[in-house]
PDB file of C-alpha atoms and ligand atoms in Angstrom:
ATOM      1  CA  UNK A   1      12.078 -43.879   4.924  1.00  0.00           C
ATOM      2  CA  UNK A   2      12.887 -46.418   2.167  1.00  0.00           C
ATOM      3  CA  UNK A   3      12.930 -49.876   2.666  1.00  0.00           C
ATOM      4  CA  UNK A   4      14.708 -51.688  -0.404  1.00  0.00           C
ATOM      5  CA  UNK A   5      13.898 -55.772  -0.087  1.00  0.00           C
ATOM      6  CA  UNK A   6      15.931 -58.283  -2.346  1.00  0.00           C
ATOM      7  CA  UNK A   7      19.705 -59.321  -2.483  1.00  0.00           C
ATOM      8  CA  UNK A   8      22.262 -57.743  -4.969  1.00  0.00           C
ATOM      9  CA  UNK A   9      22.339 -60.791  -7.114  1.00  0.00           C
ATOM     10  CA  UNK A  10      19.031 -60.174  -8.340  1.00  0.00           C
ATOM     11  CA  UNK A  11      16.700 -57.260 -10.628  1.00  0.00           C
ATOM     12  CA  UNK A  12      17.541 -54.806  -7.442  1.00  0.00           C
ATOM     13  CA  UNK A  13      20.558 -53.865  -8.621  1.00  0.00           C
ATOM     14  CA  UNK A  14      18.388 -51.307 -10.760  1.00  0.00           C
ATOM     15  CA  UNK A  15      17.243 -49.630  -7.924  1.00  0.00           C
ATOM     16  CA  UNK A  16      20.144 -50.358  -5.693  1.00  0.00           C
ATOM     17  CA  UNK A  17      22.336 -48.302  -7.953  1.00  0.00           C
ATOM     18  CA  UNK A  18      20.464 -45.114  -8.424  1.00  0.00           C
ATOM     19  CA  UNK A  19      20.673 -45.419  -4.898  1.00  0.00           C
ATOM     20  CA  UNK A  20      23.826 -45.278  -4.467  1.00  0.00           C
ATOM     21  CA  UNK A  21      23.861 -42.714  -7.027  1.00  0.00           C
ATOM     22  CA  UNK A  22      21.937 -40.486  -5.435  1.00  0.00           C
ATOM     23  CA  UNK A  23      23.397 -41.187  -2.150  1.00  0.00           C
ATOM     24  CA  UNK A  24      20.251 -41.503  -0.412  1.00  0.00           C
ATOM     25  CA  UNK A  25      19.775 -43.702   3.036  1.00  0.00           C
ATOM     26  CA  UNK A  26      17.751 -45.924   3.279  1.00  0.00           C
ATOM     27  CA  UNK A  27      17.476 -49.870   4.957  1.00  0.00           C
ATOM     28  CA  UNK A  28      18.486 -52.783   2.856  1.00  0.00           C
ATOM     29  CA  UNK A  29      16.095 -56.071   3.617  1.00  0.00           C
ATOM     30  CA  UNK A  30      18.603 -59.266   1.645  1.00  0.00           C
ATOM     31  CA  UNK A  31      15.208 -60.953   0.283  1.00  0.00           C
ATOM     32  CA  UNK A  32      17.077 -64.246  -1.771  1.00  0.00           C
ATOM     33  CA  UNK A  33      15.185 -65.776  -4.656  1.00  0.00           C
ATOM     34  CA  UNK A  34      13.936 -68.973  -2.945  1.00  0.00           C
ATOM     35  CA  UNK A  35      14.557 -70.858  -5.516  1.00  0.00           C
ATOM     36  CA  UNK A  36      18.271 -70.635  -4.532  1.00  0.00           C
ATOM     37  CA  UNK A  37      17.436 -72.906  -1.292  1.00  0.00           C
ATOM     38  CA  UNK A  38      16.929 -76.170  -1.511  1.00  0.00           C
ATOM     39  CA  UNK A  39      14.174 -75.646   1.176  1.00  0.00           C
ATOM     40  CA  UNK A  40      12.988 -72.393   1.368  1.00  0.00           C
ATOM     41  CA  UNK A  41      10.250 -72.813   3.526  1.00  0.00           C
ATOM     42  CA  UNK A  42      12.088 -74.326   6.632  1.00  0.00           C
ATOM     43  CA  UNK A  43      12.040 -73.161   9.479  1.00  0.00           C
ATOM     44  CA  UNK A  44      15.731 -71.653   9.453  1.00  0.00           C
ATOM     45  CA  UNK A  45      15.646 -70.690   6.087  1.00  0.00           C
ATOM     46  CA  UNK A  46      16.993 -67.127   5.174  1.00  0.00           C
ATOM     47  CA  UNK A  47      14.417 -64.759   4.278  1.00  0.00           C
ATOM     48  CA  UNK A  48      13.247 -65.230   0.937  1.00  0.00           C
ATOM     49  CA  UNK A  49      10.960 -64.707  -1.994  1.00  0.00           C
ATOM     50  CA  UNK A  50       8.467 -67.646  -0.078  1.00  0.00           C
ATOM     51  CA  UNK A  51       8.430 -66.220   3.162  1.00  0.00           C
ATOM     52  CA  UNK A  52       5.070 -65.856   4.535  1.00  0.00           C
ATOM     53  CA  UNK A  53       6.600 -62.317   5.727  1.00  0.00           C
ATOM     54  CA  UNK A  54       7.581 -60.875   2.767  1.00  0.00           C
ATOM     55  CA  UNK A  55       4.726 -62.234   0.560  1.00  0.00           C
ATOM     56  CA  UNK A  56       2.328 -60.371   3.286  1.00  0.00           C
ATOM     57  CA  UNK A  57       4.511 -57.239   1.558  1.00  0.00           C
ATOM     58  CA  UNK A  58       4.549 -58.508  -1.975  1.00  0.00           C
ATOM     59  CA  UNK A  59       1.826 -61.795  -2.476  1.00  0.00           C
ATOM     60  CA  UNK A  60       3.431 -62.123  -5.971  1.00  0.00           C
ATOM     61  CA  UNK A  61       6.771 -63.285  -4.656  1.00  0.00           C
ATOM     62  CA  UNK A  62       9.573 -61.520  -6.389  1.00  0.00           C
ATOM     63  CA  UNK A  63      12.240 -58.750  -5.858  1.00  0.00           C
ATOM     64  CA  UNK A  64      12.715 -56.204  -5.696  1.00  0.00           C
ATOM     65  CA  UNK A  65      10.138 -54.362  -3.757  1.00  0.00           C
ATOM     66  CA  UNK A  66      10.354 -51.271  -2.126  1.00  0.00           C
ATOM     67  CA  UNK A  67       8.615 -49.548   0.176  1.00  0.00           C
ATOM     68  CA  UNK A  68       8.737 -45.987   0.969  1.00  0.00           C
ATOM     69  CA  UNK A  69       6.172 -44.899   3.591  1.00  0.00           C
ATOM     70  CA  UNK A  70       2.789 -45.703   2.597  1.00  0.00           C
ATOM     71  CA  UNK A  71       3.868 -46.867  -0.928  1.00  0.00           C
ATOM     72  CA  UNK A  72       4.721 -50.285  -1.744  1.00  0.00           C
ATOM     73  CA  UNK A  73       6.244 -51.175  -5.722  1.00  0.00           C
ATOM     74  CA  UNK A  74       7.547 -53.780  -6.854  1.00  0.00           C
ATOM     75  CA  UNK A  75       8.676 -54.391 -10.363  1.00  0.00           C
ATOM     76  CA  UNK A  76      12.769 -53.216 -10.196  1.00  0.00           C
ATOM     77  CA  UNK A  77      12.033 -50.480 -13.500  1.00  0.00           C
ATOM     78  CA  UNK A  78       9.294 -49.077 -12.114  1.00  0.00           C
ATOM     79  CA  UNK A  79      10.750 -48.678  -8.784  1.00  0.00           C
ATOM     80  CA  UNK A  80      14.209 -47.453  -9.745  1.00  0.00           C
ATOM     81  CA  UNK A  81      11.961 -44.600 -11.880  1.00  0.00           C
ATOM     82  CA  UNK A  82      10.079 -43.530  -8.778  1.00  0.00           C
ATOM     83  CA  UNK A  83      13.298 -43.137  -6.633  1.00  0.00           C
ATOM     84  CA  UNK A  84      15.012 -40.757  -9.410  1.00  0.00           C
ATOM     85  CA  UNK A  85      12.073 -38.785  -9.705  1.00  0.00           C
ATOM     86  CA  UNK A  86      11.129 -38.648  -6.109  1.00  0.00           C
ATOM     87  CA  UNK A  87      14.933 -38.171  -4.481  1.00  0.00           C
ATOM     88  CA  UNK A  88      17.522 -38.368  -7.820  1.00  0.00           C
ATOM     89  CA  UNK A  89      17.935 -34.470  -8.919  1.00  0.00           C
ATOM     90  CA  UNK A  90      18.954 -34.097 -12.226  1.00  0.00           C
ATOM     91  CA  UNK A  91      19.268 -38.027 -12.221  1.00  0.00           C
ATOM     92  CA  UNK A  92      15.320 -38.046 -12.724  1.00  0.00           C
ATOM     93  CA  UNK A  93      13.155 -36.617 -15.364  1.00  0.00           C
ATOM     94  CA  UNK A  94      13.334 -33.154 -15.539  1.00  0.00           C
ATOM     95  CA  UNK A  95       9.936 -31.887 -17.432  1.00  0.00           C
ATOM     96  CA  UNK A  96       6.960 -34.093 -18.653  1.00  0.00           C
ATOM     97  CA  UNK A  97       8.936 -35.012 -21.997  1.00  0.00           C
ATOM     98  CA  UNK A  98      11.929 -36.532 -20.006  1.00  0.00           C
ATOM     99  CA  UNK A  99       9.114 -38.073 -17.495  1.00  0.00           C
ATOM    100  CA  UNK A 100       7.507 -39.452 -21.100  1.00  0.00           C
ATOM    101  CA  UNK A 101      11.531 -40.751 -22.230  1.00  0.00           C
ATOM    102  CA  UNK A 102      12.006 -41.976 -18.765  1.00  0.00           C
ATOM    103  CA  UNK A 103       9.120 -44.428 -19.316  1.00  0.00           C
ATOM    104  CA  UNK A 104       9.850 -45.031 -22.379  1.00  0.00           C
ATOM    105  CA  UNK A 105      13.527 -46.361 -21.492  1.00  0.00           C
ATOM    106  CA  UNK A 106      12.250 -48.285 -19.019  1.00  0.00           C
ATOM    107  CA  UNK A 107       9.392 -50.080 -21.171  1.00  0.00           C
ATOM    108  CA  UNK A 108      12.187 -50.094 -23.581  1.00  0.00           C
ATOM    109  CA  UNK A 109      15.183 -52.107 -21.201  1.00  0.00           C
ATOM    110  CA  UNK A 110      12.244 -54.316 -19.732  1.00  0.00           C
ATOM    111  CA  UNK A 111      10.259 -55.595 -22.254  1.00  0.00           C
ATOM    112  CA  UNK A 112      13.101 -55.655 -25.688  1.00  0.00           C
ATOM    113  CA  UNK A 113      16.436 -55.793 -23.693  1.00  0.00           C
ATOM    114  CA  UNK A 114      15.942 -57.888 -20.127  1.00  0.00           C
ATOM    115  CA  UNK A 115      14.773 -60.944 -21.360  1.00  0.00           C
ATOM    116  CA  UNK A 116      16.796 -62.146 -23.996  1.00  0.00           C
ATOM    117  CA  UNK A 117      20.061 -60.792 -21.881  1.00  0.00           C
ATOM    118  CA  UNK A 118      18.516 -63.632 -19.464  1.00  0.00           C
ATOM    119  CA  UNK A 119      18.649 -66.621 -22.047  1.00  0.00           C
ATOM    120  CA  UNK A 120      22.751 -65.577 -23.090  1.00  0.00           C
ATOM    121  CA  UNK A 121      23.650 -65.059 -19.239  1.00  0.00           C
ATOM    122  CA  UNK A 122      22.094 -68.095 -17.936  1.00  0.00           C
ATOM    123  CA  UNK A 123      23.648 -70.435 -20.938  1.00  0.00           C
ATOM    124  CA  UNK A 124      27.004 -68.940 -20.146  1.00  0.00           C
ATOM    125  CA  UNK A 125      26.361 -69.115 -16.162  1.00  0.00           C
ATOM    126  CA  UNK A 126      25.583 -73.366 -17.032  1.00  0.00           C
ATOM    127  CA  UNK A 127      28.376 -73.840 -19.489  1.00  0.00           C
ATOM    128  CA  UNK A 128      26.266 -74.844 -22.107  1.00  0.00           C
ATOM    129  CA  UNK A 129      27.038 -72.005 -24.782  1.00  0.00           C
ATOM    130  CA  UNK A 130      29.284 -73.654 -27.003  1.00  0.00           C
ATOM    131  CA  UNK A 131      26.991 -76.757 -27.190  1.00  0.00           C
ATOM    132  CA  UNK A 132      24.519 -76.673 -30.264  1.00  0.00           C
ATOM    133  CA  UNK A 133      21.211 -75.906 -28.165  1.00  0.00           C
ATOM    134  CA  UNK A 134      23.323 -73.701 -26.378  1.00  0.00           C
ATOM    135  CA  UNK A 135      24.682 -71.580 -29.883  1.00  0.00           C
ATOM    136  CA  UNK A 136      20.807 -72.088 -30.638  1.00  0.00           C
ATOM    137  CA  UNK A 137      19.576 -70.126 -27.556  1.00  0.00           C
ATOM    138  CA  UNK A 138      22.315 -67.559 -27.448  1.00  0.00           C
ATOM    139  CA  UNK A 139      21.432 -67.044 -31.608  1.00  0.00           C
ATOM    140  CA  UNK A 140      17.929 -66.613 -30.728  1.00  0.00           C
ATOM    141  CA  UNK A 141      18.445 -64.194 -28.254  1.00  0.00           C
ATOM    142  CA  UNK A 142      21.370 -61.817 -30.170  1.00  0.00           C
ATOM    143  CA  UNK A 143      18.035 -62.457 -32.968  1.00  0.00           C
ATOM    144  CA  UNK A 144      15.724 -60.999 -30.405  1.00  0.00           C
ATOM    145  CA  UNK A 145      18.810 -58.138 -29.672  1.00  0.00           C
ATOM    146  CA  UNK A 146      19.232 -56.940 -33.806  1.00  0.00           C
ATOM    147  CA  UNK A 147      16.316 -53.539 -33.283  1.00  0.00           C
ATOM    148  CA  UNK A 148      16.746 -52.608 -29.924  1.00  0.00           C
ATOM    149  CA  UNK A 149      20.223 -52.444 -29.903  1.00  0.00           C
ATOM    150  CA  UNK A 150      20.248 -51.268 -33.893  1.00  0.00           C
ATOM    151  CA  UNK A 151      18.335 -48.264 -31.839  1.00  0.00           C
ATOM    152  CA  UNK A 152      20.954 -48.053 -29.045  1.00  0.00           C
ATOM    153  CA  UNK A 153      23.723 -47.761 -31.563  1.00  0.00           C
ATOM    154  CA  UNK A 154      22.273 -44.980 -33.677  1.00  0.00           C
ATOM    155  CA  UNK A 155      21.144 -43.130 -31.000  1.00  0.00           C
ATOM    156  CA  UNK A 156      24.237 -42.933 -29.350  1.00  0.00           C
ATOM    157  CA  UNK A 157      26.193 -41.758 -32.195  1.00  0.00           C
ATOM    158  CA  UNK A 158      24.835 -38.455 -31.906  1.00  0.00           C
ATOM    159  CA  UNK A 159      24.700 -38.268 -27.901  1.00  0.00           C
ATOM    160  CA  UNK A 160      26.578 -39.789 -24.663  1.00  0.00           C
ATOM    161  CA  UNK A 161      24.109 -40.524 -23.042  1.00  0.00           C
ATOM    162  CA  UNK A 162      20.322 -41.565 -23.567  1.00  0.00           C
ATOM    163  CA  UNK A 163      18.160 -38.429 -22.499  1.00  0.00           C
ATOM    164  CA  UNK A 164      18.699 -35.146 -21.804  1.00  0.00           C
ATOM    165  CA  UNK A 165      22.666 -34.945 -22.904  1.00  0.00           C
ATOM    166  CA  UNK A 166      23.366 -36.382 -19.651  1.00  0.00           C
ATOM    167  CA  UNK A 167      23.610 -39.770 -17.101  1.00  0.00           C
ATOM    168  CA  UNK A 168      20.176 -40.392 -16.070  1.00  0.00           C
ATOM    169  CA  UNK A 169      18.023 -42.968 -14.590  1.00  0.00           C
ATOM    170  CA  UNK A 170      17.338 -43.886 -18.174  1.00  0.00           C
ATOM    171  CA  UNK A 171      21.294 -44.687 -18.584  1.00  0.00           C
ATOM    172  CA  UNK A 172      20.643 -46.931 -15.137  1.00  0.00           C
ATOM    173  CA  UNK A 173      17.733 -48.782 -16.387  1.00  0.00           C
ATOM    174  CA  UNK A 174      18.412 -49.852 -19.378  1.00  0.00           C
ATOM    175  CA  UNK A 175      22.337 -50.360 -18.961  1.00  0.00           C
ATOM    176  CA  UNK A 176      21.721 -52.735 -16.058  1.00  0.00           C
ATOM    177  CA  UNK A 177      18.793 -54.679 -18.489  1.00  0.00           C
ATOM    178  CA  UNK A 178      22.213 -55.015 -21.375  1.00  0.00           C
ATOM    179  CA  UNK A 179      24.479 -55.778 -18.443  1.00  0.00           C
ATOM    180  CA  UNK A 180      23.156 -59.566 -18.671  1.00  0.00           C
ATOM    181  CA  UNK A 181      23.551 -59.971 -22.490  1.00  0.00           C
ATOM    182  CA  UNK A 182      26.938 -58.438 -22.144  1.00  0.00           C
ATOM    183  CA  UNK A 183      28.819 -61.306 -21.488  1.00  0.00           C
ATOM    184  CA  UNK A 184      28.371 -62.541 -25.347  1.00  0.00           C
ATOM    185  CA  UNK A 185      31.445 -60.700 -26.641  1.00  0.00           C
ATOM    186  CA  UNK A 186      30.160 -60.858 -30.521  1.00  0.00           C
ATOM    187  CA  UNK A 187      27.891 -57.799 -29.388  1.00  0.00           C
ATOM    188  CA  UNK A 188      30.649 -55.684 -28.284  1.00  0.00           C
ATOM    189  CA  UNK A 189      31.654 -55.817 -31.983  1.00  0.00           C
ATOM    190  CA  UNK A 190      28.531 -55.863 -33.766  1.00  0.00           C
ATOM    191  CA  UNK A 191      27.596 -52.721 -31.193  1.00  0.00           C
ATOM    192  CA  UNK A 192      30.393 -50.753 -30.315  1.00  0.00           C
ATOM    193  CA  UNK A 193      29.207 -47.348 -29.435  1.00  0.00           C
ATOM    194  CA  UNK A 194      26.698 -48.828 -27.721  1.00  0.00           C
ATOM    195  CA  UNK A 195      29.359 -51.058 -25.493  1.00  0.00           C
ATOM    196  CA  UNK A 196      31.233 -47.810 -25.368  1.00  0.00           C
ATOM    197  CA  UNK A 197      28.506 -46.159 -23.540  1.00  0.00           C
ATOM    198  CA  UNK A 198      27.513 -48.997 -21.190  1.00  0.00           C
ATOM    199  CA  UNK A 199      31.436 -48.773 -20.130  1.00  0.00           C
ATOM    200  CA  UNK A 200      30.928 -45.013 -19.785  1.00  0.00           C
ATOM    201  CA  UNK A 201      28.128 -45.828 -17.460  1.00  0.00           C
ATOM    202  CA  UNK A 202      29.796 -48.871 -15.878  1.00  0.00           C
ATOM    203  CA  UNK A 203      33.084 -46.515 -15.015  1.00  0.00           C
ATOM    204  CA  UNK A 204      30.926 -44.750 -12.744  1.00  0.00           C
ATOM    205  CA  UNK A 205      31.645 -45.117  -9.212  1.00  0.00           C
ATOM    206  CA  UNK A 206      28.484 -46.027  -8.027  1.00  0.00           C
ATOM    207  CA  UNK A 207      28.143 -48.864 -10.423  1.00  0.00           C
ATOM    208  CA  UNK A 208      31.580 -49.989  -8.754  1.00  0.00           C
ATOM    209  CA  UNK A 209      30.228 -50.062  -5.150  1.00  0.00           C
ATOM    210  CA  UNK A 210      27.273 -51.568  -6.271  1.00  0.00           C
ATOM    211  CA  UNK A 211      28.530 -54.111  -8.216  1.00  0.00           C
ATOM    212  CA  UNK A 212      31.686 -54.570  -4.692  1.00  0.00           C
ATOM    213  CA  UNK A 213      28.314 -55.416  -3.056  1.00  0.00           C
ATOM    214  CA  UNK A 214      26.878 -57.857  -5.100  1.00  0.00           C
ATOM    215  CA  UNK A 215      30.005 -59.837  -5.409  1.00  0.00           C
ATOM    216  CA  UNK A 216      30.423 -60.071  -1.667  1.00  0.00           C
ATOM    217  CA  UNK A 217      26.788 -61.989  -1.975  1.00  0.00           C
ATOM    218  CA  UNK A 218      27.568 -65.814  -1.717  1.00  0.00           C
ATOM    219  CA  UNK A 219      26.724 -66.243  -6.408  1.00  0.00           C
TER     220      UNK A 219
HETATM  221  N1  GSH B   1       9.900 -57.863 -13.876  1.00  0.00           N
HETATM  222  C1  GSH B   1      10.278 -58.060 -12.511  1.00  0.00           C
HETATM  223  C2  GSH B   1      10.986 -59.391 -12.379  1.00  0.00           C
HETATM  224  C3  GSH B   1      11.203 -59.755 -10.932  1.00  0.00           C
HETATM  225  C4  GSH B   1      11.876 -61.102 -10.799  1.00  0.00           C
HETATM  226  O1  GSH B   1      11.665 -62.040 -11.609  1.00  0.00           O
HETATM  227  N2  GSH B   1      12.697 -61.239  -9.773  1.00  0.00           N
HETATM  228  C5  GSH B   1      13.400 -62.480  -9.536  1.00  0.00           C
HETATM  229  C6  GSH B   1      14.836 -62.156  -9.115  1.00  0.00           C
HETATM  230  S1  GSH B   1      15.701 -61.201 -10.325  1.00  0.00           S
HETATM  231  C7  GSH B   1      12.753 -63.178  -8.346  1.00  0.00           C
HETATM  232  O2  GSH B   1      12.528 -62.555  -7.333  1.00  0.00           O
HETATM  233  N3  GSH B   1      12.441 -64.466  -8.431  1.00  0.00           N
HETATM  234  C8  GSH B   1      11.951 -65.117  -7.271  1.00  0.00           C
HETATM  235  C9  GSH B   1      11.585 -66.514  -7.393  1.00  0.00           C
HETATM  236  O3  GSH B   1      11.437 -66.966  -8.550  1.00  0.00           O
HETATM  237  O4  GSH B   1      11.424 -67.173  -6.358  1.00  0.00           O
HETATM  238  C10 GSH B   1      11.179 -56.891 -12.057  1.00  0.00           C
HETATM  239  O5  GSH B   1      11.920 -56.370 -12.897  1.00  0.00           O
HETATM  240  O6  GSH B   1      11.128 -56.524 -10.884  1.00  0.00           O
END
């Protein structure tokens, strides 16, 4: 049975929408960042990141984490990979090349595409992007965007989707990793086909209960 720990408004929406996806049960654990409480180790705080019960799951303190049986992962990429593979059909890797792509995608949305996405959301979510350290930060991180998405965008003028001709958990991974730098309208532009795409993938209805979910979460 699979245990999925950490609130919508956090990296488990990865995970949380193959999920859905795949339509597979499992038991949803709201972990909250504790840095979102002003005292998140009091007695009657929610369950969070700091709680001596979930770091005796996950000592390093962040979600997501899953657990499913005797396997505990955290890191929301590596997770949401294991869960296509293990219960996502054609969602997951079919073949050791896809299993290779899967990876790759996933390396790929964490590691060129997640972080800079963070700097432009976060200087929208304080209203500071139309200050000049604000323009400064989002510049850097649109710098930080030019390859990665200059990939995206000529990759996806020959295909729909990013392996195998069809949505995958590769499409998941790395759309959700974008999803945070999409809020800096310039890169629809710049980017189209690959804004087209994460539309295509954001049409889907399990991105729409997903997302229904996280918005019911107090922001
Ligand atoms: N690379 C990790 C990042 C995990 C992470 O930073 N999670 C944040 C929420 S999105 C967190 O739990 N922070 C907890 C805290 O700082 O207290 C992943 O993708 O799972």
């Amino acid at each position: 049975m699979i245990t999925l720990y950490g609130v919508y408004r956090s990296r488990a929406t990865r995970p949380l929408w193959l999920l859905a996806e795949a339509n597979v049960p499992f038991t949803h654990v709201p972990v909250i960042q504790s840095y979102r409480l002003a005292t998140p180790m009091a007695a009657d705080a929610p369950l969070n990141t700091l709680s001596p019960a979930f770091m005796a799951i996950s000592p390093q303190s962040a979600v997501p984490v899953m657990v499913d049986d005797d396997l505990v992962l955290t890191e929301s990429l590596a997770i949401t990979n294991y869960l296509a593979r293990q219960y996502g059909g054609d969602l997951g890797p079919q073949g050791t090349a896809e299993q290779a792509q899967a990876e790759q995608w996933a390396l790929f949305g964490g590691i060129s595409v997640d972080l800079p996405g963070i700097d432009i959301i976060y200087t929208y979510a304080d209203g500071v992007h139309e200050t000049p350290d604000g323009i400064a930060k989002i510049n850097a991180a649109v710098g930080r965007l030019v390859r990665p998405l200059e990939r995206l965008e000529t990759l996806l003028g020959t295909t729909d989707y990013l392996m195998g001709g069809r949505f995958t958990v590769a499409d998941i991974m790395v759309a959700e990793c974008l999803r945070y730098a999409q809020t800096h309208k310039p890169l629809h532009a710049a980017y189209p086909k690959t804004f087209a795409w994460l539309a295509r993938c954001q049409a889907r209805p399990a991105f729409a209960a997903m997302m229904e979910q996280r918005n019911a979460e107090p922001a």
